[in-house]
Coordinates of C-alpha atoms in Angstrom, one line a residue:
Chain A
M10 CA 215.3 215.4 -86.7
N11 CA 215.2 219.1 -87.6
N12 CA 213.4 221.6 -85.4
R13 CA 210.0 220.8 -86.9
P14 CA 208.8 217.4 -86.0
D15 CA 206.6 215.4 -88.3
Y16 CA 204.3 212.4 -88.1
R17 CA 207.1 209.9 -88.1
D18 CA 208.5 211.5 -85.0
I19 CA 205.2 210.9 -83.2
C20 CA 205.4 207.2 -84.2
E21 CA 208.9 207.0 -82.8
A22 CA 207.9 208.7 -79.6
A23 CA 205.1 206.3 -79.2
M24 CA 207.5 203.4 -79.5
R25 CA 209.8 205.0 -76.9
L26 CA 206.9 205.6 -74.5
K27 CA 205.5 202.1 -74.8
D28 CA 205.4 200.5 -71.4
K29 CA 206.9 203.7 -69.9
S30 CA 203.9 206.0 -70.0
I31 CA 200.4 204.9 -69.0
Y32 CA 198.2 203.9 -72.0
T33 CA 195.3 205.9 -70.6
A34 CA 191.7 204.9 -70.9
V35 CA 189.2 206.4 -73.4
L36 CA 185.9 207.0 -71.7
S37 CA 182.5 208.0 -72.9
S38 CA 179.2 209.1 -71.3
P39 CA 175.8 208.6 -72.8
K40 CA 174.5 211.6 -70.9
I41 CA 177.2 213.9 -72.2
N42 CA 176.7 212.5 -75.7
E43 CA 173.0 213.3 -75.5
Q44 CA 173.7 216.8 -74.1
V45 CA 176.2 217.8 -76.8
G46 CA 174.7 215.9 -79.7
S47 CA 177.9 214.0 -80.6
E48 CA 179.5 210.7 -79.7
V49 CA 182.4 212.0 -77.6
F50 CA 185.6 210.0 -76.8
F51 CA 187.6 211.4 -73.9
K52 CA 191.3 210.5 -73.7
C53 CA 192.0 210.5 -70.0
E54 CA 195.5 212.0 -69.5
N55 CA 194.5 212.8 -65.9
Q56 CA 195.3 209.1 -65.4
Q57 CA 198.8 209.6 -66.8
H58 CA 201.9 209.6 -64.6
I59 CA 201.9 212.8 -62.5
G60 CA 198.3 213.4 -63.5
A61 CA 199.0 215.0 -66.8
F62 CA 200.1 214.5 -70.5
K63 CA 203.3 216.4 -69.7
F64 CA 205.0 213.2 -68.7
R65 CA 205.0 212.1 -72.3
G66 CA 207.0 215.0 -73.7
A67 CA 209.4 215.1 -70.8
Y68 CA 210.2 211.4 -71.2
N69 CA 210.6 211.6 -75.0
A70 CA 213.0 214.5 -74.6
I71 CA 215.1 213.2 -71.6
I72 CA 215.5 209.7 -72.9
Q73 CA 217.1 211.0 -76.1
L74 CA 219.9 212.9 -74.2
S75 CA 223.4 211.5 -74.6
D76 CA 224.9 209.4 -71.9
L77 CA 227.1 212.3 -70.8
Q78 CA 224.1 214.7 -70.7
K79 CA 222.2 212.2 -68.6
K80 CA 225.1 211.9 -66.3
N81 CA 225.3 215.7 -65.9
G82 CA 221.6 216.1 -65.2
V83 CA 218.8 218.3 -66.5
I84 CA 217.3 221.7 -65.6
A85 CA 213.8 223.0 -66.1
F86 CA 211.8 226.2 -65.2
S87 CA 208.3 225.4 -64.1
S88 CA 205.9 225.8 -61.2
G89 CA 203.4 223.3 -62.7
N90 CA 202.9 220.0 -64.4
H91 CA 206.1 220.3 -66.5
A92 CA 208.2 220.4 -63.3
Q93 CA 206.6 217.3 -61.9
A94 CA 206.9 215.6 -65.3
V95 CA 210.7 216.3 -65.5
A96 CA 211.2 215.2 -61.9
R97 CA 209.3 212.0 -62.4
V98 CA 211.2 211.0 -65.6
C99 CA 214.5 211.8 -63.9
Q100 CA 213.5 209.7 -61.0
M101 CA 212.7 206.7 -63.3
L102 CA 216.0 207.1 -65.2
D103 CA 218.2 208.0 -62.2
I104 CA 219.1 211.4 -63.6
K105 CA 219.7 214.5 -61.4
A106 CA 216.9 217.1 -61.9
T107 CA 217.1 220.8 -61.0
I108 CA 213.9 222.7 -61.1
I109 CA 213.8 226.5 -60.9
M110 CA 210.6 227.5 -59.3
P111 CA 209.1 230.8 -58.2
N112 CA 208.7 231.1 -54.5
N113 CA 205.0 231.8 -54.9
A114 CA 204.3 228.4 -56.5
P115 CA 201.4 226.5 -54.9
D116 CA 202.7 224.4 -52.0
I117 CA 201.0 221.3 -53.4
K118 CA 203.0 221.6 -56.6
R119 CA 206.3 222.3 -54.8
R120 CA 205.9 219.3 -52.6
G121 CA 204.7 217.2 -55.5
T122 CA 208.0 218.0 -57.3
E123 CA 210.2 217.6 -54.2
I124 CA 208.8 214.2 -53.3
L125 CA 210.0 213.0 -56.7
G126 CA 213.5 213.7 -55.7
A127 CA 214.2 216.9 -57.7
N128 CA 216.5 219.6 -56.4
I129 CA 214.3 222.8 -56.2
I130 CA 215.8 226.2 -56.5
E131 CA 213.4 229.0 -55.6
Y132 CA 213.6 232.6 -56.8
D133 CA 211.5 235.6 -56.1
P134 CA 209.8 236.5 -59.4
L135 CA 209.3 240.1 -58.2
T136 CA 213.0 240.9 -57.6
E137 CA 215.0 238.2 -59.4
N138 CA 215.3 237.2 -63.0
R139 CA 215.0 233.4 -63.5
E140 CA 217.4 233.5 -66.4
T141 CA 220.0 235.0 -64.0
I142 CA 219.3 232.3 -61.5
A143 CA 219.7 229.6 -64.2
Q144 CA 223.0 231.1 -65.3
Q145 CA 224.3 230.9 -61.7
V146 CA 223.1 227.4 -61.2
N147 CA 224.3 226.2 -64.6
A148 CA 227.4 228.4 -65.0
D149 CA 229.4 225.7 -66.7
N150 CA 226.4 224.8 -69.0
R151 CA 226.6 221.2 -68.0
L152 CA 222.9 220.8 -67.3
S153 CA 220.6 220.1 -70.3
L154 CA 217.6 222.5 -70.4
I155 CA 214.2 220.7 -70.9
P156 CA 211.8 223.4 -72.3
P157 CA 208.1 223.1 -71.5
F158 CA 206.8 223.0 -75.1
N159 CA 208.9 224.6 -77.8
H160 CA 211.1 221.7 -78.7
P161 CA 210.6 218.9 -81.3
H162 CA 211.0 216.1 -78.8
I163 CA 208.6 217.6 -76.3
I164 CA 206.0 218.1 -79.1
A165 CA 206.4 214.6 -80.5
G166 CA 206.0 213.1 -77.0
Q167 CA 202.8 215.1 -76.3
G168 CA 201.4 214.0 -79.6
T169 CA 201.4 210.4 -78.4
A170 CA 198.2 210.8 -76.4
A171 CA 196.2 211.7 -79.6
Y172 CA 198.2 209.0 -81.4
E173 CA 196.7 206.4 -79.0
L174 CA 193.3 207.9 -79.2
A175 CA 193.2 208.1 -83.0
S176 CA 194.6 204.6 -83.2
D177 CA 191.9 203.1 -81.0
V178 CA 188.9 205.1 -82.1
K179 CA 188.2 205.1 -85.8
N180 CA 186.4 207.6 -88.0
L181 CA 186.7 210.6 -85.8
D182 CA 185.2 213.8 -87.4
Q183 CA 186.9 216.2 -85.0
L184 CA 189.5 216.2 -82.3
L185 CA 189.7 218.9 -79.6
A186 CA 192.8 219.7 -77.5
P187 CA 193.5 222.5 -75.1
C188 CA 196.2 225.0 -76.0
G189 CA 198.7 226.7 -73.7
G190 CA 202.2 226.9 -75.2
G191 CA 201.0 224.7 -78.1
G192 CA 203.1 221.6 -77.4
L193 CA 200.0 219.3 -76.9
L194 CA 198.0 220.9 -79.7
S195 CA 200.7 220.8 -82.3
G196 CA 201.7 217.2 -81.4
T197 CA 198.1 216.2 -81.5
A198 CA 197.6 217.7 -84.9
L199 CA 200.6 215.8 -86.3
A200 CA 199.4 212.5 -84.8
V201 CA 195.8 212.9 -86.0
K202 CA 196.6 214.1 -89.5
G203 CA 198.9 211.1 -89.9
L204 CA 196.3 208.6 -88.8
Q205 CA 193.0 210.1 -89.8
E206 CA 193.6 212.8 -92.4
N207 CA 189.9 213.8 -92.6
C208 CA 189.6 214.5 -88.9
A209 CA 189.5 218.2 -88.1
V210 CA 191.8 219.2 -85.3
I211 CA 190.6 222.2 -83.2
G212 CA 192.5 223.9 -80.5
V213 CA 190.6 225.3 -77.5
E214 CA 191.6 228.3 -75.2
P215 CA 189.9 230.2 -72.5
E216 CA 188.5 233.5 -73.7
M217 CA 190.7 235.1 -71.1
A218 CA 193.9 233.6 -72.5
D219 CA 193.3 233.7 -76.3
D220 CA 196.9 234.4 -77.5
A221 CA 197.0 231.3 -79.7
T222 CA 193.6 232.1 -81.2
Q223 CA 194.8 235.6 -82.0
S224 CA 198.0 234.3 -83.4
F225 CA 196.2 231.7 -85.6
Q226 CA 193.9 234.4 -87.0
Q227 CA 196.6 237.1 -87.5
G228 CA 199.3 234.8 -88.9
K229 CA 201.9 235.9 -86.4
I230 CA 202.8 235.1 -82.7
I231 CA 200.8 237.4 -80.4
T232 CA 201.8 237.8 -76.8
I233 CA 199.3 238.6 -74.1
D234 CA 199.5 239.9 -70.5
Y235 CA 199.4 237.3 -67.8
P236 CA 195.8 236.0 -68.2
D237 CA 193.4 235.6 -65.3
T238 CA 191.8 232.3 -66.1
I239 CA 190.8 229.3 -63.9
A240 CA 192.6 227.1 -66.5
D241 CA 196.1 227.6 -65.1
G242 CA 197.6 225.1 -67.6
T243 CA 196.9 227.6 -70.4
Q244 CA 198.4 230.7 -68.8
T245 CA 201.3 230.7 -71.2
L246 CA 201.8 234.2 -72.7
S247 CA 202.5 233.1 -76.2
L248 CA 203.1 230.1 -78.5
G249 CA 206.7 229.2 -79.4
E250 CA 208.1 229.5 -82.9
I251 CA 207.9 225.8 -83.6
T252 CA 204.5 225.2 -82.1
F253 CA 203.1 228.3 -83.9
G254 CA 204.4 227.0 -87.2
L255 CA 202.9 223.6 -86.7
I256 CA 199.5 225.0 -85.6
Q257 CA 199.4 227.2 -88.6
S258 CA 200.0 224.4 -91.0
H259 CA 198.2 221.5 -89.3
V260 CA 195.4 222.8 -87.0
D261 CA 192.0 223.5 -88.7
D262 CA 190.7 226.1 -86.3
M263 CA 191.0 227.7 -82.8
V264 CA 188.1 228.5 -80.6
T265 CA 187.7 230.1 -77.1
V266 CA 185.4 229.3 -74.2
S267 CA 184.0 231.2 -71.2
E268 CA 185.2 230.6 -67.6
A269 CA 181.7 229.7 -66.6
M270 CA 181.5 226.9 -69.2
I271 CA 185.0 225.6 -68.2
K272 CA 183.6 225.1 -64.7
E273 CA 180.4 223.4 -66.0
A274 CA 182.6 221.0 -68.0
V275 CA 184.6 220.1 -64.9
R276 CA 181.3 219.4 -63.1
L277 CA 179.9 217.2 -65.9
L278 CA 183.2 215.2 -66.1
F279 CA 183.0 214.7 -62.3
Y280 CA 179.3 213.5 -62.3
N281 CA 179.2 211.6 -65.6
L282 CA 182.7 210.3 -66.2
K283 CA 183.7 210.0 -62.5
Q284 CA 187.0 211.7 -63.4
V285 CA 188.8 214.4 -61.5
V286 CA 189.8 216.9 -64.2
E287 CA 191.6 220.2 -63.9
P288 CA 190.0 223.3 -65.6
S289 CA 192.5 223.2 -68.5
G290 CA 191.6 219.6 -69.1
A291 CA 187.9 220.4 -69.5
L292 CA 188.4 223.0 -72.3
G293 CA 187.4 220.5 -75.1
L294 CA 184.1 219.6 -73.5
A295 CA 183.4 223.3 -72.7
A296 CA 183.8 224.1 -76.4
L297 CA 181.2 221.4 -77.3
L298 CA 178.8 222.7 -74.6
E299 CA 179.1 226.2 -76.0
R300 CA 178.6 225.0 -79.5
K301 CA 181.9 226.6 -80.6
T302 CA 182.8 223.9 -83.1
P303 CA 180.9 222.7 -86.2
P304 CA 178.4 219.8 -85.6
A305 CA 180.2 216.4 -85.8
N306 CA 179.2 212.8 -85.2
R307 CA 182.3 211.4 -83.6
V308 CA 184.5 213.7 -81.5
G309 CA 187.7 213.0 -79.7
V310 CA 188.6 215.2 -76.7
I311 CA 192.0 215.2 -74.9
I312 CA 191.5 215.6 -71.2
S313 CA 195.0 217.0 -70.5
G314 CA 195.2 216.5 -66.7
G315 CA 193.7 216.2 -63.3
N316 CA 195.8 218.3 -61.0
I317 CA 193.2 220.4 -59.3
D318 CA 193.4 221.2 -55.6
G319 CA 190.5 220.3 -53.3
K320 CA 189.5 223.9 -52.6
M321 CA 189.1 224.6 -56.3
M322 CA 187.0 221.5 -56.8
Q323 CA 184.8 222.3 -53.8
K324 CA 184.2 225.8 -55.2
I325 CA 183.3 224.5 -58.6
L326 CA 181.0 221.8 -57.3
A327 CA 179.2 224.3 -55.0
E328 CA 178.2 226.4 -58.1
P329 CA 174.9 225.4 -59.8
S330 CA 174.8 223.8 -63.2
I331 CA 174.4 226.2 -66.1
T332 CA 173.4 223.7 -68.8
Chain B
M100 CA 173.3 176.2 -62.9
N101 CA 172.1 175.4 -59.4
N102 CA 171.7 178.1 -56.8
R103 CA 175.3 178.3 -55.9
P104 CA 177.5 179.6 -58.7
D105 CA 181.0 178.4 -59.3
Y106 CA 184.1 179.6 -61.1
R107 CA 182.8 178.4 -64.5
D108 CA 179.8 180.6 -64.1
I109 CA 182.1 183.6 -63.7
C110 CA 183.9 182.7 -66.9
E111 CA 180.6 182.3 -68.8
A112 CA 179.4 185.7 -67.4
A113 CA 182.7 187.3 -68.6
M114 CA 182.0 185.9 -72.1
R115 CA 178.4 187.3 -72.0
L116 CA 179.6 190.7 -70.8
K117 CA 182.4 191.0 -73.4
D118 CA 181.8 194.2 -75.4
K119 CA 178.7 194.9 -73.3
S120 CA 180.3 196.1 -70.0
I121 CA 183.2 198.5 -70.0
Y122 CA 186.5 196.7 -69.5
T123 CA 187.5 199.1 -66.8
A124 CA 191.1 200.4 -66.2
V125 CA 193.4 199.2 -63.5
L126 CA 195.2 202.2 -62.0
S127 CA 198.1 202.6 -59.5
S128 CA 199.6 205.4 -57.6
P129 CA 203.3 205.5 -56.5
K130 CA 202.3 207.8 -53.6
I131 CA 199.6 205.5 -52.4
N132 CA 201.9 202.5 -52.7
E133 CA 204.5 204.3 -50.6
Q134 CA 202.0 205.2 -48.0
V135 CA 200.5 201.8 -47.5
G136 CA 203.7 199.8 -48.1
S137 CA 202.3 197.6 -50.9
E138 CA 201.9 197.7 -54.7
V139 CA 198.2 198.4 -55.0
F140 CA 196.2 197.8 -58.2
F141 CA 192.8 199.5 -58.3
K142 CA 190.1 198.1 -60.5
C143 CA 188.1 201.2 -61.4
E144 CA 184.4 200.2 -61.6
N145 CA 183.5 203.8 -61.1
Q146 CA 184.2 203.9 -64.9
Q147 CA 181.6 201.1 -65.5
H148 CA 178.2 201.9 -67.1
I149 CA 176.1 203.8 -64.6
G150 CA 179.2 204.4 -62.5
A151 CA 179.2 201.1 -60.6
F152 CA 179.9 197.3 -60.9
K153 CA 176.1 196.7 -60.5
F154 CA 175.8 196.8 -64.3
R155 CA 177.6 193.5 -64.6
G156 CA 175.3 191.5 -62.5
A157 CA 172.1 193.1 -63.9
Y158 CA 173.2 192.4 -67.4
N159 CA 174.2 188.8 -66.7
A160 CA 170.9 188.1 -65.1
I161 CA 168.6 189.9 -67.5
I162 CA 170.3 188.6 -70.7
Q163 CA 169.5 185.0 -69.5
L164 CA 165.8 185.5 -69.2
S165 CA 163.7 183.7 -71.7
D166 CA 162.3 185.5 -74.7
L167 CA 158.8 185.5 -73.1
Q168 CA 160.2 186.9 -69.9
K169 CA 162.1 189.6 -71.8
K170 CA 158.9 190.5 -73.6
N171 CA 157.0 190.8 -70.4
G172 CA 159.5 192.9 -68.6
V173 CA 161.4 193.0 -65.3
I174 CA 160.9 194.5 -61.9
A175 CA 163.4 195.5 -59.2
F176 CA 163.3 197.2 -55.8
S177 CA 166.1 199.7 -55.3
S178 CA 166.8 203.3 -54.6
G179 CA 170.5 203.0 -55.6
N180 CA 172.9 201.7 -58.1
H181 CA 171.0 198.4 -58.7
A182 CA 168.0 200.4 -59.9
Q183 CA 170.1 202.3 -62.4
A184 CA 171.9 199.1 -63.5
V185 CA 168.6 197.3 -64.2
A186 CA 167.2 200.4 -66.0
R187 CA 170.4 200.7 -68.2
V188 CA 170.4 197.0 -69.2
C189 CA 166.7 197.1 -70.1
Q190 CA 167.3 200.2 -72.1
M191 CA 170.1 198.4 -74.0
L192 CA 168.0 195.3 -74.6
D193 CA 164.7 197.1 -75.2
I194 CA 163.0 195.5 -72.2
K195 CA 160.4 197.2 -70.0
A196 CA 161.8 197.9 -66.5
T197 CA 159.6 198.7 -63.5
I198 CA 161.5 200.0 -60.4
I199 CA 159.9 200.2 -57.0
M200 CA 161.5 203.1 -55.2
P201 CA 160.9 204.7 -51.8
N202 CA 159.6 208.3 -52.1
N203 CA 162.6 209.5 -50.0
A204 CA 165.2 208.3 -52.5
P205 CA 167.7 211.0 -53.4
D206 CA 166.4 213.0 -56.3
I207 CA 169.7 212.4 -58.2
K208 CA 169.2 208.7 -58.1
R209 CA 165.5 208.9 -59.1
R210 CA 166.3 211.1 -62.0
G211 CA 169.3 208.9 -63.0
T212 CA 166.9 205.9 -63.2
E213 CA 164.1 207.8 -64.9
I214 CA 166.4 209.2 -67.6
L215 CA 167.2 205.5 -68.6
G216 CA 163.6 205.0 -69.4
A217 CA 162.5 202.9 -66.4
N218 CA 158.9 203.1 -65.1
I219 CA 159.3 204.2 -61.5
I220 CA 156.7 203.4 -58.9
E221 CA 157.1 205.2 -55.6
Y222 CA 155.9 204.1 -52.2
D223 CA 156.0 205.6 -48.8
P224 CA 158.3 203.4 -46.7
L225 CA 156.7 204.8 -43.5
T226 CA 153.1 203.7 -44.3
E227 CA 153.4 201.2 -47.2
N228 CA 154.9 197.8 -47.5
R229 CA 157.0 197.4 -50.7
E230 CA 156.0 193.8 -51.1
T231 CA 152.3 194.8 -51.2
I232 CA 153.1 197.4 -53.8
A233 CA 155.0 194.9 -55.8
Q234 CA 152.1 192.4 -55.6
Q235 CA 149.7 195.1 -56.9
V236 CA 152.1 196.0 -59.7
N237 CA 152.9 192.5 -60.6
A238 CA 149.5 190.8 -59.7
D239 CA 149.7 188.4 -62.7
N240 CA 153.3 187.6 -61.9
R241 CA 154.4 188.3 -65.4
L242 CA 157.3 190.6 -64.5
S243 CA 160.6 188.9 -63.6
L244 CA 162.1 190.0 -60.4
I245 CA 165.8 191.0 -60.6
P246 CA 167.2 190.8 -57.0
P247 CA 170.1 193.0 -56.0
F248 CA 172.5 190.4 -54.8
N249 CA 171.2 187.0 -53.7
H250 CA 171.0 185.3 -57.1
P251 CA 173.5 183.1 -58.9
H252 CA 173.4 185.2 -62.1
I253 CA 173.9 188.4 -60.2
I254 CA 176.8 187.0 -58.3
A255 CA 178.5 185.6 -61.4
G256 CA 178.1 188.9 -63.1
Q257 CA 179.6 190.9 -60.3
G258 CA 182.6 188.5 -60.1
T259 CA 183.7 189.5 -63.6
A260 CA 185.3 192.7 -62.3
A261 CA 187.7 190.7 -60.2
Y262 CA 188.0 188.2 -63.1
E263 CA 189.4 191.0 -65.3
L264 CA 191.7 192.3 -62.6
A265 CA 193.1 188.9 -61.7
S266 CA 193.5 188.0 -65.4
D267 CA 195.5 191.2 -66.1
V268 CA 197.5 191.5 -62.8
K269 CA 199.5 188.4 -62.0
N270 CA 200.8 187.2 -58.6
L271 CA 198.4 189.1 -56.4
D272 CA 198.9 188.3 -52.7
Q273 CA 195.6 189.8 -51.6
L274 CA 192.4 191.2 -53.1
L275 CA 190.1 193.5 -51.2
A276 CA 186.4 194.1 -52.1
P277 CA 183.7 196.0 -50.2
C278 CA 180.8 194.0 -48.9
G279 CA 177.1 195.1 -48.7
G280 CA 174.8 192.2 -49.5
G281 CA 177.8 190.2 -50.6
G282 CA 177.1 189.8 -54.3
L283 CA 180.3 191.6 -55.3
L284 CA 182.4 189.9 -52.6
S285 CA 181.2 186.4 -53.2
G286 CA 181.6 186.7 -57.0
T287 CA 185.0 188.2 -56.5
A288 CA 186.1 185.3 -54.3
L289 CA 185.0 182.7 -56.9
A290 CA 186.8 184.6 -59.7
V291 CA 190.0 185.1 -57.8
K292 CA 190.2 181.6 -56.4
G293 CA 189.7 180.2 -59.9
L294 CA 192.5 182.3 -61.4
Q295 CA 195.0 182.8 -58.5
E296 CA 194.3 180.3 -55.8
N297 CA 197.0 181.6 -53.5
C298 CA 195.6 185.1 -53.4
A299 CA 193.7 185.9 -50.2
V300 CA 190.3 187.4 -50.6
I301 CA 189.3 189.8 -47.9
G302 CA 185.9 191.6 -47.6
V303 CA 185.7 195.1 -46.1
E304 CA 182.8 196.7 -44.3
P305 CA 182.3 199.9 -42.4
E306 CA 182.5 199.4 -38.6
M307 CA 179.0 200.9 -38.5
A308 CA 177.6 198.2 -40.9
D309 CA 179.5 195.0 -39.8
D310 CA 176.8 192.5 -40.3
A311 CA 178.8 190.3 -42.7
T312 CA 181.8 190.4 -40.5
Q313 CA 179.7 189.2 -37.6
S314 CA 178.1 186.6 -39.8
F315 CA 181.5 185.4 -41.0
Q316 CA 182.8 185.1 -37.4
Q317 CA 179.7 183.5 -35.9
G318 CA 179.0 181.2 -38.8
K319 CA 175.4 182.3 -39.2
I320 CA 173.6 185.2 -40.9
I321 CA 173.4 188.2 -38.6
T322 CA 171.0 191.0 -39.3
I323 CA 171.7 194.5 -38.0
D324 CA 169.6 197.7 -37.7
Y325 CA 169.8 200.2 -40.4
P326 CA 173.4 201.4 -40.2
D327 CA 174.4 205.0 -40.2
T328 CA 177.5 204.9 -42.4
I329 CA 178.7 207.3 -45.1
A330 CA 179.2 204.2 -47.3
D331 CA 175.6 204.0 -48.5
G332 CA 176.3 201.1 -50.8
T333 CA 176.9 198.8 -47.8
Q334 CA 173.8 199.7 -45.8
T335 CA 172.2 196.2 -46.5
L336 CA 170.9 194.7 -43.3
S337 CA 172.2 191.2 -43.9
L338 CA 173.8 188.8 -46.4
G339 CA 171.6 186.5 -48.4
E340 CA 171.7 182.8 -48.1
I341 CA 173.7 182.2 -51.3
T342 CA 176.2 185.0 -50.7
F343 CA 176.7 184.0 -47.1
G344 CA 177.5 180.4 -48.1
L345 CA 180.0 181.5 -50.7
I346 CA 181.7 184.0 -48.4
Q347 CA 182.0 181.3 -45.7
S348 CA 183.7 178.9 -48.1
H349 CA 185.7 181.2 -50.3
V350 CA 186.6 184.4 -48.5
D351 CA 189.6 184.3 -46.2
D352 CA 188.7 187.1 -43.8
M353 CA 186.5 190.1 -43.2
V354 CA 187.7 193.4 -41.7
T355 CA 186.0 196.6 -40.8
V356 CA 187.1 200.3 -41.2
S357 CA 186.2 203.6 -39.5
E358 CA 184.1 206.3 -41.1
A359 CA 187.1 208.7 -40.8
M360 CA 189.4 206.4 -42.8
I361 CA 186.7 205.9 -45.5
K362 CA 186.7 209.6 -46.1
E363 CA 190.5 209.8 -46.1
A364 CA 190.5 207.0 -48.7
V365 CA 188.1 209.0 -50.9
R366 CA 190.4 212.0 -50.6
L367 CA 193.5 210.0 -51.5
L368 CA 191.8 208.5 -54.6
F369 CA 190.8 212.0 -55.6
Y370 CA 194.2 213.5 -55.3
N371 CA 196.4 210.6 -56.4
L372 CA 194.3 208.5 -58.8
K373 CA 192.2 211.4 -60.1
Q374 CA 189.2 209.2 -59.6
V375 CA 185.7 210.2 -58.3
V376 CA 184.9 207.4 -55.9
E377 CA 181.9 206.9 -53.6
P378 CA 182.6 206.1 -50.0
S379 CA 181.6 202.4 -50.4
G380 CA 184.2 202.2 -53.3
A381 CA 187.0 203.4 -51.0
L382 CA 186.6 200.7 -48.4
G383 CA 189.5 198.6 -49.7
L384 CA 192.0 201.5 -49.5
A385 CA 190.7 202.4 -46.1
A386 CA 191.5 198.9 -44.8
L387 CA 195.1 199.2 -46.1
L388 CA 195.5 202.7 -44.5
E389 CA 194.2 201.3 -41.2
R390 CA 196.5 198.3 -41.4
K391 CA 193.6 196.0 -41.0
T392 CA 194.9 193.3 -43.4
P393 CA 198.1 191.3 -43.2
P394 CA 201.2 192.8 -44.9
A395 CA 201.3 191.9 -48.6
N396 CA 203.4 192.8 -51.6
R397 CA 200.8 193.0 -54.4
V398 CA 197.2 193.9 -53.5
G399 CA 194.2 194.2 -55.8
V400 CA 191.4 196.6 -54.7
I401 CA 187.9 196.7 -56.3
I402 CA 186.7 200.3 -56.5
S403 CA 183.1 199.5 -56.6
G404 CA 181.6 202.8 -57.8
G405 CA 181.7 206.5 -58.2
N406 CA 178.2 207.7 -57.6
I407 CA 178.8 210.4 -55.0
D408 CA 176.9 213.6 -55.0
G409 CA 178.7 216.9 -55.2
K410 CA 177.8 218.1 -51.7
M411 CA 179.2 214.9 -50.1
M412 CA 182.4 215.3 -52.0
Q413 CA 182.7 219.0 -51.0
K414 CA 182.3 218.0 -47.4
I415 CA 184.9 215.2 -47.6
L416 CA 187.4 217.4 -49.4
A417 CA 186.9 220.2 -46.9
E418 CA 188.1 218.0 -44.0
P419 CA 191.9 217.8 -43.3
S420 CA 193.9 214.7 -44.1
I421 CA 194.3 212.3 -41.2
T422 CA 197.3 210.2 -42.6

C-alpha cells in the first residue's frame, strides 16, 4: 500500500475487522424522514467499541504492525476517542499502549483510557511541548506511533463503517459524514464510491470549525485557530495531506451547520432514534435539517459516536426544540 | 389456538413479524459486564417501531383479524406505548384505529399517537368510566378490542423479542424481563424455554409495583393500588388470567428492585451502551446491579423500551452514581 489508500484497502480492512469490530445497526425514524423529506439511514457508530468509529481505524493500523513492533508497543497523542480506541485495541491484542494526554483532558476520557490498561503520560499543554514529551518517552524510537487520521491504515479502517452501510442499504443518493481531521470522511468516500458510484458523498463541519470546507473550496489545506464548537470531535485545526488529497478527489461537497442545529439534531436522535449521540455524531442530521444538501430520496448518515457527558446532554435536552 | 399460547405460537408470530418489526440489535458493554460479574446481552427493543416491544404484540394480534374486522377497525384503551403500537400497526395496514385515552395522559404520548393517524377519544378518569365511553363509541360492537397484554396473540407477539435474542445468543444461563401486565414476561418465558430449556427466566418488577411477585409467591392474582414508581410501563395493577397462568408454569422466579437502582441502570445504559432507555426498560440491569438474581455467566436482558421524556432523563442524569 502506498500512502494513498484506495477502495481495495477498504475491502481488506473490512475483512480484518470482521468479528473484531461491532457490525453496528442501521436505524431509521419515520418522524425524522417526514421532517427532512428524505428516507434517512443512520449508521450507529455510537454502538461501536469505545462508543465511536475510531476503533475501526486503530484496529486496522495496529493489527498490521510487525511482530516486533507489537512486542515493543505503541504510542498515541490524544485526549479523546482516538486514545480510547488505541487503548482498547491494545488491550484486545495484548500490546503495551502509551498515551500522551494533556493534563486538562476531561476526567471521564482520562479514566476511560486508563481503565483499558493504557499507560497515560500527562503533559501541561501551556508549558510543555508534546513532541518533546514524546521524544523523551520514545527516545530509542521503539514505540510505533499511531496517528489519529493522516495514515492510510487509519483511513481504510474508518471507511469500513460506510462500507457496511453502503453494502446493506442499496440505491443511496447521498451519504453524509462528519469531518474533523478527515479520516472518517475520506475513508467513507473511498468505500461509497467503490460500492455505489452514483451516491454523492458530502462532508459536514460545524460553521465554527470549517477548515476542511475552506480547504475544499480553495484547493489547499487551510489551518484555523482552535474552534469553539460543541462538536468536540471536529476541533482538529486542519486536514492532513493524505486526507485532504482524498477529499479533493472523492468527496462531492462540503457543507457547514450551526451550533443550534447540531443540538437540535442531538435532541431528535434522542427522542426518535433512542440513541445517545455526541454533537459531532449529529452533524449529518443537522445538515439535513438546515437544508444544506441537495434534495435526495435516500440518504445515509454516519453517526460517528456517542461519547457525550451527562451534563452536556442535560443542557441540550433542557433547550427547546427549534424545528 | 386456545387461550393459552405455547412455543409454536411464538414461532408463528416470529414468522408473521419477519420484515415487519425491526430485528433489534443485541448490545454488550465490557464495563457493565465487569461491574455485574456476568456477560450480559441486551436486546434493544428501544430500537423497535414506536420505541418499545409493544409493536410486536399489536401487529401479531391485528394482522390475524378477519378481513371484515380489519375493515371495521380496532379500538384500544391506553395512554402509553400500547396506544402508539396499535396506532402504528393500523397505519401500516390501513385500518381505522380508535384509542380511548384519559385526558391527563402526557401530551407527548397523546401527540405520538395522534401523529400516527389514530382517532383519539378522551375521557375524564375522575368523572367518567372508560367502559361506558367504550360502549358509546362501540355501541354496535363492530370495532375489535385489542387488549394490552391478556390475549394469546399479544403474548405470542411480545415473545418474539426473546425468541430473536435466544436464537442469536447461545448458552444463556438466565434471561431477565420486566413485568407489568405480564405479556412480555410470559411470551419471553415461552420463547426461551422452547429454545434453551436450561435458561432460567426471571421477571423483574419495581419494589413499588410488586403485584406479580406477590401473585407468583402466593399462587393467586394479587391486585395492588396504583403504584408510585418511576417505571411507568409497569404500573399495571395486576396480571391477567392468561399471563398469570403462563408465569406460574414457565417463569423460574420473580424479583424486585429499588427506585434508586432503576435510575442507576438508566444512567449506566446511557453512558456505556449509548442507549436511551425508559425506566421500565432498565429493570433487568437494576436486578443485576442489586444482586437480586443467582450468579450466572451469560445473562440476556430485555430492554423493553426507550420512551422517556427529556425532563425525566435530565433529572436522572443529574443524580450522582450509586454504584
